[in-house]
Coordinates of C-alpha atoms (C1' of nucleotides) in Angstrom, one line a residue:
Chain J
M1 CA 174.4 191.2 97.3
R2 CA 178.0 191.8 95.9
L3 CA 178.8 188.7 93.6
S4 CA 182.4 189.4 94.6
K5 CA 181.3 187.8 98.1
F6 CA 178.7 185.6 97.0
P7 CA 179.7 181.8 96.2
L8 CA 178.0 181.5 92.6
H9 CA 179.8 178.7 90.7
T10 CA 177.9 178.6 87.3
T11 CA 179.5 176.2 84.2
K12 CA 179.2 176.4 80.6
E13 CA 179.2 172.8 80.1
T14 CA 175.9 170.7 81.1
P15 CA 176.4 167.8 83.4
A16 CA 176.3 164.3 81.7
D17 CA 173.5 162.9 83.7
A18 CA 171.2 165.6 83.8
E19 CA 168.2 164.8 81.7
V20 CA 165.7 167.3 82.1
V21 CA 165.9 171.1 81.6
S22 CA 165.5 172.5 84.8
H23 CA 167.7 169.8 86.4
Q24 CA 170.4 170.8 83.8
L25 CA 169.9 174.4 84.5
M26 CA 170.1 174.1 88.5
L27 CA 173.3 172.4 88.3
R28 CA 174.6 175.2 85.9
A29 CA 173.7 177.7 87.4
G30 CA 174.8 176.6 90.8
Y31 CA 171.3 176.0 92.2
I32 CA 171.5 172.7 93.4
R33 CA 174.2 170.1 94.2
K34 CA 174.0 166.4 94.2
L35 CA 174.9 164.2 97.3
G36 CA 173.7 160.8 96.7
A37 CA 170.8 159.5 94.6
G38 CA 167.6 161.8 94.8
L39 CA 169.6 163.9 97.3
Y40 CA 170.5 167.5 96.7
S41 CA 172.1 170.5 98.5
W42 CA 170.5 173.9 97.8
L43 CA 173.4 176.4 97.1
P44 CA 173.0 180.0 98.2
I45 CA 171.5 181.2 94.9
G46 CA 169.0 178.5 94.9
L47 CA 168.0 178.3 98.3
R48 CA 166.8 182.0 97.8
V49 CA 164.4 180.8 95.0
L50 CA 163.0 177.9 97.6
Q51 CA 162.6 180.5 100.3
K52 CA 160.7 182.9 98.1
I53 CA 158.1 180.1 97.2
E54 CA 157.6 179.0 100.6
A55 CA 157.0 182.5 101.4
I56 CA 153.8 182.8 98.5
V57 CA 152.9 179.3 100.2
R58 CA 152.9 180.3 103.5
E59 CA 151.1 183.7 103.0
E60 CA 148.6 182.3 101.1
M61 CA 148.0 179.3 103.9
N62 CA 147.5 181.8 106.7
R63 CA 145.3 184.3 104.2
A64 CA 143.2 181.0 103.8
G65 CA 143.1 180.4 107.5
A66 CA 145.5 177.5 108.1
V67 CA 147.8 177.5 111.4
E68 CA 151.5 176.5 110.9
V69 CA 153.4 173.7 113.0
L70 CA 156.6 171.7 112.8
M71 CA 156.4 167.9 112.9
P72 CA 159.5 166.0 113.3
S73 CA 160.6 164.3 110.3
V74 CA 161.4 161.4 112.5
H75 CA 158.3 159.2 113.6
P76 CA 158.1 156.1 116.2
A77 CA 156.9 153.1 114.3
E78 CA 153.9 152.4 116.5
L79 CA 151.9 155.6 115.3
W80 CA 152.6 153.5 111.8
Q81 CA 151.4 150.4 113.2
E82 CA 147.9 151.9 114.6
S83 CA 146.7 153.1 111.3
G84 CA 148.3 149.9 109.4
R85 CA 150.7 151.7 107.4
W86 CA 153.7 150.1 108.7
Q87 CA 153.0 147.2 106.7
Q88 CA 151.2 149.2 103.9
M89 CA 154.1 151.4 102.7
G90 CA 156.6 148.9 101.7
D91 CA 159.9 149.9 101.1
E92 CA 159.1 153.4 99.7
M93 CA 159.3 154.2 103.6
L94 CA 163.0 154.6 105.3
R95 CA 163.3 152.7 108.6
F96 CA 165.8 152.9 111.1
K97 CA 166.2 151.8 114.9
D98 CA 167.6 153.9 117.7
R99 CA 170.2 153.0 120.2
H100 CA 167.6 151.1 122.1
H101 CA 166.4 149.2 119.1
N102 CA 162.9 151.0 118.9
D103 CA 161.9 151.0 115.3
F104 CA 161.3 154.3 113.5
A105 CA 160.8 155.8 110.3
Y106 CA 161.7 159.1 108.1
G107 CA 158.3 160.3 107.4
P108 CA 157.1 160.4 104.0
T109 CA 153.7 161.9 105.1
H110 CA 152.3 163.1 108.1
E111 CA 148.4 162.0 109.2
E112 CA 149.6 159.7 111.4
V113 CA 151.7 162.3 113.7
I114 CA 149.1 164.9 113.1
C115 CA 146.4 162.9 114.2
H116 CA 148.1 161.7 117.2
H117 CA 148.6 165.5 118.5
F118 CA 145.2 166.0 117.4
R119 CA 144.1 163.6 120.0
Q120 CA 146.5 164.8 122.9
D121 CA 144.6 168.3 122.4
F122 CA 141.1 168.5 120.8
R123 CA 138.2 167.3 123.0
S124 CA 135.0 169.7 121.6
Y125 CA 133.5 170.6 118.3
R126 CA 133.9 174.3 119.4
Q127 CA 137.5 174.0 118.6
L128 CA 136.8 172.9 115.1
P129 CA 137.1 173.3 112.4
V130 CA 141.0 173.5 112.5
N131 CA 143.9 173.3 109.5
F132 CA 147.3 172.7 110.4
Y133 CA 150.2 173.1 107.8
Q134 CA 154.2 172.8 108.1
I135 CA 156.6 173.3 105.3
Q136 CA 159.2 170.4 105.9
T137 CA 161.4 168.0 104.7
K138 CA 160.1 164.2 103.6
F139 CA 162.0 161.3 102.4
R140 CA 160.3 158.8 99.9
D141 CA 162.5 156.1 99.2
E142 CA 161.3 156.4 95.5
R143 CA 162.6 153.4 93.2
R144 CA 163.9 155.3 90.6
P145 CA 164.7 159.0 91.6
R146 CA 165.2 161.5 88.4
F147 CA 164.9 164.6 87.1
G148 CA 167.0 166.4 90.2
V149 CA 164.8 167.7 92.5
M150 CA 161.9 167.3 90.4
R151 CA 161.8 163.7 91.8
A152 CA 163.8 163.6 94.6
R153 CA 163.9 161.2 97.8
E154 CA 164.2 164.1 100.3
F155 CA 162.0 167.1 99.3
I156 CA 160.6 169.9 100.6
M157 CA 156.8 170.0 101.2
K158 CA 154.1 171.6 102.0
D159 CA 151.6 169.4 103.8
A160 CA 148.4 170.6 105.5
Y161 CA 145.7 168.3 107.5
S162 CA 142.7 170.2 108.3
F163 CA 139.7 168.5 111.1
H164 CA 136.1 168.5 110.7
T165 CA 132.7 167.7 112.6
S166 CA 130.7 167.1 109.1
K167 CA 131.4 166.1 105.4
E168 CA 129.9 169.6 104.7
D169 CA 132.5 171.6 106.8
L170 CA 135.3 169.2 105.0
A171 CA 133.7 169.9 101.3
R172 CA 134.1 173.9 102.3
E173 CA 137.5 173.5 103.6
Y174 CA 138.6 171.7 100.8
Q175 CA 137.2 174.1 98.5
N176 CA 139.2 176.7 100.6
M177 CA 142.6 175.1 99.9
R178 CA 141.5 174.5 96.2
E179 CA 140.9 178.2 95.8
A180 CA 144.3 179.1 98.1
Y181 CA 146.1 176.6 96.0
A182 CA 145.4 178.1 92.7
R183 CA 146.1 181.6 94.3
I184 CA 149.6 180.0 94.7
F185 CA 150.0 178.9 91.2
T186 CA 148.9 181.9 89.9
R187 CA 151.3 183.8 92.2
L188 CA 154.1 181.5 90.8
G189 CA 153.6 182.4 87.2
V190 CA 152.8 179.0 86.1
D191 CA 150.2 177.7 83.6
F192 CA 148.9 174.9 85.7
R193 CA 145.5 172.6 85.5
I194 CA 143.4 171.3 88.2
V195 CA 142.7 167.7 87.2
K196 CA 140.5 164.9 88.8
A197 CA 143.0 162.4 90.2
D198 CA 143.1 159.0 91.9
S199 CA 143.7 159.4 95.5
G200 CA 146.1 156.2 95.9
N201 CA 147.7 155.1 98.9
I202 CA 146.7 157.8 100.5
G203 CA 142.9 157.0 100.4
G204 CA 139.9 158.9 100.9
S205 CA 137.3 160.2 98.6
A206 CA 137.7 163.3 96.5
S207 CA 140.9 164.1 95.0
E208 CA 142.1 167.0 93.1
E209 CA 146.0 167.4 91.5
F210 CA 147.5 170.4 90.7
H211 CA 149.6 170.4 87.4
V212 CA 152.4 172.6 85.9
L213 CA 151.9 172.0 82.2
A214 CA 155.2 171.2 80.9
G215 CA 156.3 168.4 77.9
S216 CA 159.0 166.7 80.5
G217 CA 156.1 166.0 82.9
E218 CA 155.7 162.4 84.1
D219 CA 151.7 162.4 84.1
L220 CA 149.5 162.4 81.5
L221 CA 146.5 164.3 81.5
A222 CA 143.0 164.3 79.9
V223 CA 141.7 167.8 79.3
S224 CA 138.6 168.9 77.7
D225 CA 138.9 171.0 74.7
S226 CA 136.3 173.0 75.0
G227 CA 134.9 172.5 78.4
P228 CA 135.9 172.4 82.2
Y229 CA 136.4 168.5 82.2
A230 CA 140.4 168.0 83.4
A231 CA 141.7 164.5 84.9
N232 CA 144.8 162.5 85.2
V233 CA 144.6 159.8 82.6
E234 CA 144.6 157.0 85.7
A235 CA 141.3 158.9 87.1
A236 CA 139.6 159.9 83.8
E237 CA 136.3 158.0 83.3
C238 CA 135.1 156.5 80.2
Q239 CA 131.2 156.8 79.1
P240 CA 129.5 154.0 77.3
A241 CA 128.9 154.6 74.2
A242 CA 126.5 156.7 72.8
H243 CA 125.1 154.7 70.1
P244 CA 123.7 151.1 70.7
R245 CA 125.5 148.2 69.0
A246 CA 125.0 147.6 65.4
A247 CA 123.2 144.6 64.5
A248 CA 124.9 141.3 63.6
A249 CA 125.5 141.3 59.9
A250 CA 128.6 139.1 59.6
A251 CA 128.7 135.3 59.6
L252 CA 131.1 133.9 62.2
E253 CA 134.0 132.2 60.4
K254 CA 137.4 130.9 61.8
V255 CA 140.8 131.8 60.0
A256 CA 144.1 130.8 60.2
T257 CA 146.5 133.6 61.4
P258 CA 149.8 131.9 61.6
G259 CA 152.2 133.7 64.3
Q260 CA 150.0 136.8 64.3
K261 CA 149.6 137.5 67.5
T262 CA 149.6 141.4 68.9
C263 CA 146.2 143.1 67.7
E264 CA 148.3 145.4 65.3
Q265 CA 149.5 142.4 63.3
V266 CA 146.2 140.3 63.6
S267 CA 144.5 143.8 62.1
A268 CA 147.2 144.3 59.2
F269 CA 147.2 140.5 58.4
L270 CA 143.0 140.5 58.1
K271 CA 143.1 143.8 57.1
V272 CA 140.6 144.9 59.7
P273 CA 140.5 148.6 61.6
L274 CA 142.0 147.9 65.0
T275 CA 138.4 149.2 66.2
G276 CA 136.8 145.8 65.0
K277 CA 139.2 143.6 67.1
V278 CA 138.5 142.5 70.6
K279 CA 141.3 141.8 72.7
L280 CA 141.2 139.7 76.0
L281 CA 143.8 140.2 78.7
V282 CA 143.8 137.9 81.8
V283 CA 144.3 139.0 85.4
N284 CA 143.7 137.5 89.1
A285 CA 140.4 137.9 90.3
A286 CA 139.4 138.7 93.7
D287 CA 138.2 135.1 94.4
G288 CA 141.4 133.8 93.8
G289 CA 141.1 132.7 90.3
L290 CA 141.3 134.2 86.9
I291 CA 139.0 136.7 85.0
A292 CA 139.3 137.8 81.6
I293 CA 139.0 141.5 80.6
A294 CA 137.7 142.3 77.0
L295 CA 139.0 145.7 75.5
R296 CA 138.8 146.9 71.6
G297 CA 141.9 146.6 70.2
D298 CA 143.2 150.0 69.8
H299 CA 142.6 150.5 73.7
Q300 CA 144.4 150.2 76.7
L301 CA 143.5 148.7 80.1
N302 CA 143.5 151.2 83.0
E303 CA 145.1 149.6 85.6
I304 CA 143.8 151.4 88.5
K305 CA 140.1 151.5 87.6
A306 CA 140.2 147.8 86.8
A307 CA 141.7 147.3 90.5
K308 CA 138.7 148.8 91.8
H309 CA 136.0 146.4 90.0
P310 CA 135.1 144.1 92.8
K311 CA 135.7 141.0 90.8
I312 CA 139.1 141.9 90.0
A313 CA 141.9 141.4 92.4
S314 CA 143.7 144.4 93.8
P315 CA 146.1 145.2 93.0
L316 CA 145.7 144.1 90.0
T317 CA 148.1 141.7 88.6
L318 CA 148.4 139.8 85.3
A319 CA 148.1 135.9 85.1
T320 CA 151.2 134.2 84.1
P321 CA 151.3 133.0 80.6
D322 CA 151.2 129.1 82.1
A323 CA 148.1 130.0 83.9
V324 CA 146.5 131.2 80.5
Q325 CA 147.5 128.3 78.6
K326 CA 146.0 126.2 81.6
A327 CA 142.8 127.4 81.8
F328 CA 142.7 128.3 77.7
G329 CA 144.9 125.5 76.3
C330 CA 146.4 128.4 73.7
E331 CA 148.7 131.0 73.8
V332 CA 148.3 134.7 75.1
G333 CA 148.2 135.9 71.6
Y334 CA 144.9 133.8 70.1
L335 CA 142.4 134.6 73.3
G336 CA 139.0 135.6 72.4
P337 CA 135.2 135.2 74.2
V338 CA 133.9 132.6 72.3
G339 CA 134.4 129.6 74.5
C340 CA 136.1 131.4 77.1
P341 CA 136.5 129.3 80.0
I342 CA 136.6 131.9 82.8
P343 CA 134.4 134.9 83.8
L344 CA 134.5 137.4 81.4
I345 CA 134.1 141.3 81.8
A346 CA 134.1 143.8 79.1
D347 CA 134.8 147.4 78.6
H348 CA 132.2 149.4 77.6
A349 CA 133.7 150.1 74.5
A350 CA 134.6 146.6 73.9
A351 CA 130.9 145.2 74.4
V352 CA 129.8 147.4 71.7
V353 CA 131.3 146.2 68.8
A354 CA 129.5 144.0 66.2
D355 CA 130.8 141.5 63.6
F356 CA 134.5 141.7 65.4
V357 CA 137.5 140.0 65.3
C358 CA 139.0 138.1 68.1
G359 CA 141.5 135.2 69.1
A360 CA 139.8 131.7 68.4
N361 CA 141.5 130.5 71.8
D362 CA 143.3 128.0 69.5
N363 CA 146.8 128.8 68.5
D364 CA 147.3 130.6 65.0
H365 CA 143.7 131.2 64.6
H366 CA 141.5 134.0 64.8
L367 CA 137.6 134.3 64.7
R368 CA 136.1 136.8 62.5
G369 CA 132.3 138.4 62.5
V370 CA 132.0 137.8 66.1
N371 CA 129.2 139.0 67.9
W372 CA 128.1 139.0 71.2
G373 CA 124.8 137.5 72.5
R374 CA 125.0 135.5 69.5
D375 CA 128.4 134.0 69.6
C376 CA 128.9 133.9 73.1
A377 CA 127.1 135.5 76.3
E378 CA 126.3 138.9 76.5
P379 CA 128.9 140.3 78.4
E380 CA 129.1 142.3 81.8
A381 CA 130.4 145.8 81.0
A382 CA 132.3 148.0 82.8
D383 CA 134.8 151.4 82.9
L384 CA 137.9 149.8 82.6
R385 CA 139.9 151.2 79.8
M386 CA 142.4 153.9 79.4
V387 CA 140.8 157.4 78.1
A388 CA 141.8 158.3 74.7
E389 CA 142.7 161.1 72.5
G390 CA 139.6 162.3 70.6
D391 CA 137.2 160.1 72.9
P392 CA 134.2 162.6 74.0
S393 CA 134.8 164.2 77.4
P394 CA 133.1 162.5 79.9
D395 CA 130.8 165.2 81.1
G396 CA 129.8 165.4 77.4
V397 CA 131.2 168.9 76.6
G398 CA 134.0 168.4 74.0
T399 CA 136.7 165.9 72.9
I400 CA 139.7 164.7 74.9
K401 CA 143.3 166.3 74.4
F402 CA 146.3 164.9 76.1
Y403 CA 148.5 167.3 78.1
R404 CA 151.8 166.2 80.2
G405 CA 152.3 167.9 83.5
I406 CA 154.2 167.9 86.8
E407 CA 152.5 167.3 89.7
G408 CA 152.9 170.0 91.9
G409 CA 149.9 169.7 94.7
H410 CA 147.4 167.3 95.4
I411 CA 144.1 167.8 97.9
F412 CA 142.1 164.9 99.2
Q413 CA 139.0 164.9 101.3
L414 CA 140.4 161.9 103.3
G415 CA 137.3 161.4 105.2
R416 CA 137.4 159.2 108.4
K417 CA 140.0 156.7 107.0
Y418 CA 142.8 157.9 109.5
S419 CA 140.7 159.8 112.3
A420 CA 138.9 156.5 113.1
A421 CA 142.1 154.2 112.7
M422 CA 143.9 156.8 115.3
S423 CA 140.9 156.7 117.5
L424 CA 140.4 160.5 117.0
S425 CA 137.1 161.8 118.7
V426 CA 135.1 165.2 119.9
L427 CA 132.3 165.9 121.4
D428 CA 129.7 167.5 119.3
D429 CA 126.7 170.1 120.3
K430 CA 124.8 167.3 121.5
G431 CA 127.3 165.5 123.8
Q432 CA 127.7 162.8 121.5
S433 CA 131.0 161.6 120.6
V434 CA 132.5 161.8 116.8
V435 CA 135.1 161.0 114.4
P436 CA 136.1 163.9 112.6
E437 CA 136.2 164.4 108.8
M438 CA 140.0 165.1 107.5
G439 CA 141.3 166.8 104.4
C440 CA 144.6 166.7 103.4
Y441 CA 146.6 169.2 101.2
G442 CA 150.4 169.0 99.7
I443 CA 152.9 171.2 97.8
G444 CA 155.6 169.9 96.5
V445 CA 157.5 173.2 96.9
S446 CA 160.9 172.0 95.8
R447 CA 159.6 170.4 92.5
L448 CA 157.7 173.4 91.9
A449 CA 161.5 175.3 91.6
A450 CA 162.0 173.1 89.2
A451 CA 158.4 172.9 87.3
V452 CA 158.8 176.9 87.0
I453 CA 162.1 176.4 85.1
E454 CA 160.4 174.1 82.9
Q455 CA 158.3 176.3 81.7
S456 CA 160.1 179.7 81.8
H457 CA 164.0 179.3 80.3
D458 CA 165.4 179.7 77.2
A459 CA 168.7 178.7 75.3
S460 CA 170.5 181.1 77.7
G461 CA 169.4 179.8 80.9
M462 CA 166.5 180.1 83.3
I463 CA 163.8 183.3 83.3
W464 CA 162.2 183.6 86.6
P465 CA 159.2 185.7 87.1
D466 CA 159.9 188.7 89.9
G467 CA 158.1 187.4 92.6
I468 CA 160.4 184.1 93.0
A469 CA 163.4 185.3 91.6
P470 CA 166.5 185.0 93.1
Y471 CA 167.3 188.6 92.7
R472 CA 165.1 191.1 90.7
V473 CA 167.7 193.0 89.2
I474 CA 171.7 192.5 88.6
L475 CA 174.0 195.4 87.8
C476 CA 176.6 194.8 85.5
P477 CA 179.2 197.6 85.6
I478 CA 181.5 197.6 82.3
G479 CA 185.2 198.5 82.9
M480 CA 184.4 199.1 86.6
D481 CA 187.9 199.0 87.7
K482 CA 189.1 201.2 84.9
S483 CA 186.5 204.2 85.2
E484 CA 186.2 206.1 88.1
T485 CA 182.9 207.6 86.6
V486 CA 181.5 203.4 86.2
R487 CA 182.4 202.6 89.8
V488 CA 181.1 205.6 91.4
A489 CA 177.9 205.6 89.2
V490 CA 176.7 202.0 90.0
E491 CA 178.0 202.1 93.7
T492 CA 175.6 204.9 94.1
L493 CA 172.9 203.1 92.1
Y494 CA 173.4 199.9 94.1
G495 CA 173.5 201.7 97.0
E496 CA 170.2 203.5 96.3
L497 CA 168.3 200.3 95.6
M498 CA 169.3 198.9 98.4
A499 CA 168.0 200.9 100.2
A500 CA 165.0 201.1 98.4
G501 CA 164.6 197.5 99.7
V502 CA 165.0 196.0 96.0
D503 CA 166.6 192.4 95.9
V504 CA 169.7 193.8 93.7
L505 CA 173.0 191.7 92.8
L506 CA 176.0 193.6 91.6
D507 CA 178.4 191.5 89.7
D508 CA 181.5 193.7 91.0
R509 CA 183.6 190.6 90.2
G510 CA 185.9 192.3 87.4
N511 CA 184.6 190.2 84.5
R512 CA 184.1 190.9 80.9
P513 CA 180.8 191.9 79.7
G514 CA 180.4 188.9 77.8
A515 CA 180.8 186.7 81.2
M516 CA 178.6 188.8 82.8
F517 CA 175.7 188.8 80.8
A518 CA 176.3 184.9 80.3
D519 CA 175.9 184.1 84.3
A520 CA 172.7 187.0 84.4
D521 CA 170.8 185.1 81.9
L522 CA 171.8 182.0 83.5
I523 CA 170.7 182.2 86.8
G524 CA 167.4 183.7 85.4
V525 CA 167.5 187.3 86.8
P526 CA 164.4 189.4 85.5
H527 CA 165.8 192.8 85.0
R528 CA 169.3 193.9 83.9
V529 CA 171.1 197.5 84.2
V530 CA 174.1 197.9 82.5
I531 CA 176.3 200.9 83.5
G532 CA 179.3 202.0 81.3
D533 CA 181.2 205.0 80.4
K534 CA 179.5 205.3 76.6
G535 CA 175.8 205.2 78.4
L536 CA 177.3 207.7 81.2
A537 CA 178.2 210.1 78.9
H538 CA 174.8 210.6 78.1
Q539 CA 173.7 210.4 81.2
Q540 CA 171.9 206.5 80.8
Y541 CA 172.2 203.3 81.8
E542 CA 171.1 200.5 79.5
Y543 CA 167.7 198.1 81.0
K544 CA 166.9 194.8 79.6
H545 CA 164.3 192.4 80.7
R546 CA 165.4 188.9 81.0
R547 CA 162.3 188.3 78.4
G548 CA 163.1 191.3 75.9
D549 CA 165.3 190.6 73.0
K550 CA 166.7 194.1 72.9
A551 CA 168.2 196.6 75.4
E552 CA 167.0 200.1 75.7
M553 CA 168.5 203.2 77.3
I554 CA 167.1 205.0 80.1
P555 CA 168.0 208.2 82.2
A556 CA 171.0 207.2 84.5
T557 CA 168.8 207.4 87.7
T558 CA 167.7 205.5 90.3
A559 CA 164.3 206.5 89.8
A560 CA 164.1 205.1 86.0
V561 CA 165.4 202.1 87.1
L562 CA 162.7 201.6 90.0
E563 CA 160.4 202.8 87.6
K564 CA 161.2 199.7 85.3
L565 CA 160.8 197.4 88.4
A566 CA 157.5 198.4 89.3
Chain Q
rC1 C1' 163.3 144.6 91.4
rG2 C1' 164.1 142.9 85.7
rG3 C1' 167.3 144.8 81.5
rG4 C1' 171.5 147.8 79.8
rG5 C1' 175.4 151.1 80.8
rU6 C1' 178.9 153.8 83.3
rG7 C1' 183.1 154.8 87.3
rU8 C1' 190.0 158.1 84.9
rA9 C1' 191.7 165.9 88.0
rG10 C1' 186.0 170.5 90.7
rC11 C1' 183.0 169.8 85.3
rG12 C1' 183.0 167.2 80.3
rC13 C1' 185.7 163.0 78.4
rA14 C1' 190.2 160.1 75.8
rG15 C1' 193.2 155.8 77.1
rC16 C1' 191.4 150.0 77.8
rC17 C1' 190.6 145.9 72.4
rU18 C1' 196.8 145.3 71.6
rG19 C1' 199.6 146.0 79.9
rG20 C1' 205.4 149.5 80.0
rU21 C1' 206.6 157.3 82.0
rA22 C1' 198.3 159.1 83.1
rG23 C1' 196.6 162.6 78.9
rC24 C1' 193.0 166.5 76.5
rG25 C1' 189.1 170.7 76.9
rC26 C1' 186.6 174.0 80.6
rA27 C1' 187.6 175.4 85.6
rC28 C1' 191.8 177.0 89.2
rC29 C1' 196.7 180.1 90.5
rU30 C1' 200.7 183.7 88.9
rG31 C1' 202.0 187.5 85.3
rC32 C1' 201.3 190.2 80.8
rC33 C1' 197.4 191.9 78.1
rU34 C1' 192.2 193.1 77.3
rU35 C1' 186.9 195.2 78.4
rG36 C1' 179.6 195.4 75.1
rG37 C1' 177.9 188.4 74.5
rG38 C1' 181.9 182.8 78.3
rC39 C1' 189.4 187.7 75.6
rG40 C1' 194.2 186.3 74.3
rC41 C1' 199.8 185.1 75.5
rA42 C1' 203.2 182.7 78.8
rG43 C1' 204.0 179.7 83.2
rG44 C1' 201.9 176.7 86.9
rG45 C1' 199.2 173.5 90.7
rG46 C1' 195.7 169.2 91.0
rG47 C1' 194.6 162.4 89.8
rU48 C1' 196.5 155.6 95.6
rC49 C1' 192.3 155.8 87.3
rG50 C1' 185.4 154.0 92.3
rC51 C1' 187.2 149.5 96.5
rA52 C1' 189.1 144.9 97.6
rG53 C1' 191.2 140.2 95.8
rG54 C1' 193.8 137.6 91.5
rU55 C1' 197.3 137.1 87.0
rU56 C1' 201.9 139.3 85.8
rC57 C1' 208.8 141.3 86.3
rG58 C1' 205.1 145.4 85.7
rA59 C1' 198.0 146.5 85.9
rA60 C1' 193.7 152.5 84.6
rU61 C1' 194.1 148.4 80.9
rC62 C1' 193.4 141.5 81.6
rC63 C1' 190.2 138.2 85.5
rU64 C1' 186.9 137.7 89.9
rG65 C1' 183.7 139.9 93.5
rU66 C1' 181.6 144.3 95.5
rC67 C1' 179.5 149.4 96.1
rG68 C1' 178.2 154.0 93.6
rC69 C1' 176.0 156.3 89.4
rC70 C1' 172.7 156.7 85.1
rC71 C1' 169.2 155.2 81.5
rC72 C1' 164.8 151.6 79.8
rG73 C1' 161.0 148.8 82.3
rA74 C1' 158.0 147.7 85.7
rC75 C1' 156.1 149.9 90.4
rC76 C1' 154.3 154.6 92.7
rA77 C1' 153.6 160.2 95.0

RNA sequence: CGGGGUGUAGCGCAGCCUGGUAGCGCACCUGCCUUGGGCGCAGGGGGUCGCAGGUUCGAAUCCUGUCGCCCCGACCA
């Protein structure tokens, strides 16, 4: 492609509202343009990258035995009412009516639609397993779209849905997809981790996320420093303490702590470490009443784990200050387990603290030297807290270290949640009707383009791996308009590279060298060849890799350039 | 959804407090010049100041309403 015929619009200045580097660079390099909040157009140069990522995804999905389909973005409401998600999805699902006043949704995901098609055509176990995938536009009306295409409302997703006659076969396909995903992420050239995940809204049992590691990532990952364990902090378990609780040594004592409400304040005021304090949170219980959760002073509640506890209301909601005042007769800052008027569950770590400090259930007072079993009832213990950096890994190998990641893929074993709700069935080999097991597997294709940039850029711009670069090589002729020698040389090279099937970009706009180099660096083309009178005088081109800091002279032949690309 | 901010040329911004000819940089057009890291000089085009009301002789500027966008939080693929 000749740049003189290609609409490339780069800027020196960074748009004011772009926060993360990928968003800034995609705007500056003319990859994307904003249409509205969370809505982006892909311009020609950006679309080439998107299509190359799609091509890799398509190749690996096909290789893994999945078959491609294409389903509509617009879904009749009836399907979503049938699964029950018309109500559950809330405002995240965009809804509208057609001219007949019938309800529709713009699909945020396609379980309902694929299930509908499955039941139209599938009757026998002989037709299974099957795995359908598509690469298609989704819309999720995020409350706060941000970071450009990294968290857009409309985005491109590869979603796949598999159907099986047994859990074992589902587990086999899940593993197959896991391997396909690992190949995809590897081919994209990114540093990634596969982590255990909470399955959230989609539901189902086993689920893992594929995260591209990046400081700007919105997810926090708990990864063992020396073992295989890796989980999203939302899903990371915490093991009960390996050591039993120490025996009570201190006497119970009530102390005045005027105005000291937070654990940090009390800890500093009484000069006890945060780990020697127990705090109480009051949340709404599953039975409609209140329930107290005891955590060690330095720990945070994991709301997802807590909401799964049978005694706690789901979704988890904090009790109002008024409700707490009414139940405890004091403010939120002075709660403690001694004389707790409502049921109490303690996190494993809080349950093994001895001689601890806690609120006295009396304004401006705390207790010290408190011990479970002696001063209050032995608590029911559960895993309720957020994992912390430095914790032992739950699998016993290594300690937990935190990383930030961008979720690029998510795989689920759904089980029969949707197949049962949508009344799917096939006959098995004994003529019995069975509800198929389902898996689903997603990749955020447009998000991955941004994620790669987050991991691979420098002060001058993007740095694409060869496999997904918009063009692999850019030719920069110096003084092309003046020098016939340069013009002939670069035209010849350009023609021969095109003939060799190389994605080559020729900067024939007549710019000065500085401007050409700045654009080449910004758009991230991995290989650059400079053709000038100086080099040609010695039958040489100048070659530079985008990652290299120095250029080198190579023979002025197409073969020498092709060798660099190999 | 709660809190904060912002809307002036394609982009980045000043002007607003204290009402009186709408400006700067980049980009764009023309000419000359220049050609190894976003050249230089000269000339030029482009804005109903988000929208709707109001106050005023006069509103980008003051008032009211409304919409868009951004940030923080909560929530969530």
